Coordinates of N, CA and C in Angstrom, one line a residue:
M1081 N 52.6 120.5 107.1 CA 53.7 121.3 106.7 C 55.0 120.8 107.5
N1082 N 54.8 120.6 108.8 CA 55.9 120.1 109.6 C 56.3 118.7 109.2
L1083 N 55.4 117.9 108.8 CA 55.7 116.5 108.4 C 56.5 116.6 107.1
I1084 N 56.2 117.5 106.2 CA 57.0 117.6 105.0 C 58.4 118.0 105.2
K1085 N 58.6 119.0 106.1 CA 59.9 119.5 106.5 C 60.8 118.3 107.1
K1086 N 60.2 117.5 108.0 CA 60.9 116.4 108.6 C 61.3 115.4 107.5
A1087 N 60.4 115.1 106.6 CA 60.6 114.1 105.5 C 61.8 114.6 104.6
V1088 N 61.7 115.9 104.2 CA 62.8 116.4 103.4 C 64.1 116.4 104.1
L1089 N 64.1 116.8 105.4 CA 65.4 116.9 106.2 C 65.9 115.5 106.3
T1090 N 65.1 114.5 106.6 CA 65.5 113.1 106.7 C 66.1 112.6 105.4
S1091 N 65.5 112.9 104.3 CA 66.0 112.5 103.0 C 67.4 113.1 102.7
I1092 N 67.5 114.4 102.9 CA 68.8 115.1 102.7 C 69.9 114.5 103.5
M1093 N 69.6 114.2 104.8 CA 70.6 113.6 105.7 C 70.9 112.2 105.2
A1094 N 70.0 111.4 104.7 CA 70.3 110.1 104.2 C 71.2 110.1 103.0
I1095 N 70.9 111.0 102.1 CA 71.6 111.2 100.9 C 73.1 111.6 101.2
S1096 N 73.2 112.6 102.1 CA 74.5 113.1 102.4 C 75.3 112.0 103.2
F1097 N 74.7 111.2 104.0 CA 75.4 110.2 104.7 C 75.9 109.1 103.8
G1098 N 75.1 108.8 102.8 CA 75.5 107.8 101.8 C 76.6 108.2 100.9
A1099 N 76.6 109.5 100.5 CA 77.7 110.0 99.7 C 79.0 110.1 100.6
S1100 N 78.9 110.4 101.8 CA 80.1 110.5 102.6 C 80.7 109.1 102.9
N1101 N 79.9 108.1 102.9 CA 80.4 106.7 103.1 C 81.2 106.3 101.9
I1102 N 80.7 106.7 100.7 CA 81.4 106.3 99.5 C 82.8 107.0 99.4
A1103 N 82.8 108.3 99.8 CA 84.0 109.1 99.8 C 85.0 108.5 100.8
F1104 N 84.5 108.1 102.0 CA 85.3 107.6 103.0 C 85.9 106.3 102.6
A1105 N 85.1 105.4 101.9 CA 85.7 104.1 101.5 C 86.8 104.4 100.5
E1106 N 86.6 105.3 99.6 CA 87.7 105.6 98.6 C 88.9 106.1 99.3
D1107 N 88.8 107.0 100.3 CA 89.9 107.5 101.0 C 90.6 106.4 101.8
A1108 N 89.8 105.4 102.3 CA 90.4 104.3 103.1 C 91.3 103.5 102.2
K1109 N 90.9 103.3 101.0 CA 91.8 102.5 100.1 C 93.1 103.3 99.7
A1110 N 92.9 104.6 99.5 CA 94.1 105.4 99.2 C 95.0 105.5 100.5
T1111 N 94.4 105.5 101.7 CA 95.2 105.5 102.9 C 95.9 104.1 103.0
E1112 N 95.3 103.1 102.6 CA 95.9 101.7 102.7 C 97.1 101.7 101.7
V1113 N 96.9 102.2 100.5 CA 98.0 102.2 99.6 C 99.2 103.0 100.1
I1114 N 98.9 104.2 100.7 CA 99.9 105.1 101.2 C 100.7 104.4 102.3
A1115 N 100.0 103.7 103.2 CA 100.6 102.9 104.3 C 101.5 101.9 103.8
H1116 N 101.1 101.1 102.7 CA 102.0 100.1 102.2 C 103.2 100.7 101.5
I1117 N 103.0 101.8 100.8 CA 104.2 102.5 100.2 C 105.2 102.9 101.2
E1118 N 104.7 103.5 102.3 CA 105.6 104.0 103.4 C 106.3 102.8 104.0
A1119 N 105.6 101.7 104.2 CA 106.2 100.5 104.8 C 107.3 100.0 103.8
A1120 N 107.0 100.0 102.5 CA 108.0 99.6 101.5 C 109.3 100.4 101.6
I1121 N 109.1 101.7 101.7 CA 110.3 102.6 101.9 C 111.1 102.3 103.1
A1122 N 110.4 102.0 104.2 CA 111.1 101.6 105.4 C 111.8 100.3 105.3
E1123 N 111.2 99.4 104.6 CA 111.9 98.1 104.4 C 113.1 98.2 103.5
I1124 N 113.0 99.1 102.5 CA 114.2 99.3 101.6 C 115.3 100.0 102.4
N1125 N 115.0 100.9 103.3 CA 116.0 101.5 104.1 C 116.7 100.5 105.0
K1126 N 116.0 99.4 105.3 CA 116.6 98.3 106.1 C 117.3 97.3 105.2
H1127 N 117.3 97.5 103.9 CA 117.9 96.7 102.9 C 117.2 95.4 102.7
D1128 N 115.9 95.4 103.0 CA 115.0 94.2 102.9 C 114.1 94.3 101.7
F1129 N 114.6 94.0 100.5 CA 113.9 94.2 99.3 C 112.7 93.2 99.1
N1130 N 112.8 92.0 99.7 CA 111.7 91.0 99.7 C 110.5 91.5 100.4
A1131 N 110.7 92.1 101.6 CA 109.6 92.6 102.3 C 109.0 93.8 101.6
A1132 N 109.9 94.7 101.1 CA 109.4 95.8 100.3 C 108.6 95.4 99.1
Y1133 N 109.0 94.3 98.4 CA 108.2 93.8 97.3 C 106.8 93.4 97.7
L1134 N 106.7 92.8 98.9 CA 105.4 92.4 99.3 C 104.5 93.6 99.6
H1135 N 105.1 94.6 100.2 CA 104.3 95.8 100.5 C 103.9 96.5 99.1
E1136 N 104.8 96.5 98.2 CA 104.5 97.1 96.9 C 103.4 96.3 96.2
K1137 N 103.4 95.0 96.3 CA 102.4 94.2 95.7 C 101.0 94.5 96.4
A1138 N 101.0 94.6 97.7 CA 99.8 94.9 98.4 C 99.3 96.3 98.1
A1139 N 100.2 97.2 97.9 CA 99.8 98.5 97.4 C 99.1 98.5 96.1
R1140 N 99.7 97.7 95.2 CA 99.1 97.6 93.8 C 97.7 97.0 93.9
N1141 N 97.5 96.0 94.7 CA 96.2 95.3 94.8 C 95.2 96.3 95.4
A1142 N 95.6 97.0 96.4 CA 94.7 98.0 97.0 C 94.4 99.2 96.0
S1143 N 95.4 99.5 95.2 CA 95.2 100.6 94.2 C 94.1 100.2 93.2
D1144 N 94.0 99.0 92.9 CA 93.0 98.5 91.9 C 91.6 98.8 92.4
E1145 N 91.4 99.0 93.7 CA 90.1 99.1 94.2 C 89.7 100.6 94.4
I1146 N 90.6 101.5 94.1 CA 90.3 102.9 94.2 C 89.4 103.4 93.0
V1147 N 88.3 104.0 93.2 CA 87.4 104.4 92.2 C 87.5 105.9 92.1
G1148 N 87.6 106.5 90.9 CA 87.7 107.9 90.7 C 89.2 108.2 90.6
N1149 N 89.5 109.5 90.3 CA 90.9 109.9 90.2 C 91.7 109.0 89.3
E1150 N 91.2 108.6 88.2 CA 91.9 107.6 87.4 C 93.3 108.0 87.0
A1151 N 93.5 109.3 86.7 CA 94.8 109.8 86.2 C 95.9 109.6 87.3
A1152 N 95.5 110.0 88.5 CA 96.5 109.9 89.7 C 96.7 108.4 90.0
V1153 N 95.7 107.6 89.9 CA 95.9 106.2 90.2 C 96.8 105.5 89.1
K1154 N 96.6 105.9 87.9 CA 97.4 105.4 86.8 C 98.8 105.7 86.9
E1155 N 99.1 107.0 87.2 CA 100.5 107.4 87.4 C 101.1 106.8 88.6
G1156 N 100.4 106.7 89.7 CA 100.9 106.1 90.9 C 101.2 104.6 90.7
L1157 N 100.3 103.9 90.0 CA 100.5 102.5 89.7 C 101.7 102.3 88.8
A1158 N 101.9 103.2 87.8 CA 103.1 103.1 87.0 C 104.4 103.3 87.8
S1159 N 104.4 104.2 88.8 CA 105.6 104.4 89.6 C 105.8 103.2 90.5
L1160 N 104.7 102.6 91.0 CA 104.8 101.4 91.8 C 105.5 100.3 91.0
I1161 N 105.0 100.1 89.8 CA 105.6 99.0 89.0 C 107.1 99.3 88.7
K1162 N 107.4 100.5 88.4 CA 108.8 100.9 88.2 C 109.7 100.6 89.4
A1163 N 109.1 100.9 90.6 CA 109.8 100.7 91.9 C 110.0 99.2 92.1
Q1164 N 109.1 98.4 91.7 CA 109.2 96.9 91.9 C 110.3 96.4 91.0
I1165 N 110.4 96.9 89.8 CA 111.4 96.5 88.8 C 112.8 97.0 89.3
I1166 N 112.9 98.2 89.7 CA 114.2 98.7 90.2 C 114.6 98.0 91.5
G1167 N 113.6 97.6 92.3 CA 113.9 96.9 93.6 C 114.6 95.5 93.3
K1168 N 114.2 94.9 92.2 CA 114.8 93.6 91.9 C 116.3 93.7 91.6
S1169 N 116.8 94.9 91.2 CA 118.2 95.1 91.0 C 118.9 95.7 92.2
A1170 N 118.1 95.9 93.3 CA 118.6 96.4 94.6 C 119.2 97.8 94.5
D1171 N 118.6 98.6 93.7 CA 119.1 100.0 93.6 C 118.3 100.9 94.6
E1172 N 118.8 101.1 95.8 CA 118.0 101.8 96.8 C 117.6 103.2 96.5
P1173 N 118.5 104.1 96.1 CA 118.0 105.4 95.8 C 117.0 105.6 94.7
K1174 N 117.1 104.8 93.7 CA 116.2 104.9 92.6 C 114.8 104.3 93.0
A1175 N 114.8 103.2 93.7 CA 113.6 102.6 94.2 C 112.8 103.5 95.1
I1176 N 113.6 104.1 96.1 CA 112.9 105.1 97.0 C 112.4 106.3 96.3
A1177 N 113.1 106.8 95.3 CA 112.7 107.9 94.5 C 111.3 107.6 93.8
E1178 N 111.2 106.4 93.2 CA 110.0 106.0 92.5 C 108.9 105.8 93.5
L1179 N 109.2 105.3 94.7 CA 108.1 105.1 95.7 C 107.6 106.5 96.2
N1180 N 108.6 107.4 96.4 CA 108.2 108.7 96.8 C 107.3 109.4 95.7
K1181 N 107.6 109.2 94.5 CA 106.8 109.7 93.4 C 105.4 109.1 93.4
A1182 N 105.3 107.8 93.6 CA 104.0 107.1 93.7 C 103.3 107.7 95.0
L1183 N 104.0 107.9 96.0 CA 103.4 108.4 97.3 C 102.7 109.8 97.0
G1184 N 103.4 110.6 96.3 CA 102.8 111.9 95.9 C 101.5 111.8 95.1
F1185 N 101.5 110.9 94.2 CA 100.2 110.7 93.4 C 99.1 110.2 94.3
Y1186 N 99.4 109.2 95.2 CA 98.3 108.7 96.0 C 97.9 109.7 97.1
K1187 N 98.8 110.5 97.6 CA 98.4 111.5 98.6 C 97.5 112.6 97.9
S1188 N 97.6 112.8 96.6 CA 96.8 113.8 96.0 C 95.4 113.4 95.8
I1189 N 95.1 112.1 96.1 CA 93.7 111.6 95.9 C 92.8 112.1 97.1

């Protein structure tokens, strides 16, 4: 009986550890996207749209690796693309507004 309890407990712990690793990996990608978006906002505030574009591109690439929450990822990705387009015309307030919008979507993940 004691052996069965230990086996069941070990199995439950292994399953829960595996599930938490998957969730952590997903959160890590979302955290990476958030960090790139915040860096892009900081670069736009410095009037460096080229560096901001690189951060936006990195955020888009990391966003592709997020599994689950498809609706939030899709909306966030659309806002990132709009921010990149607006950034090419060097419109600071609109680009920052789009990035803040994307930031909200990725923080909801």
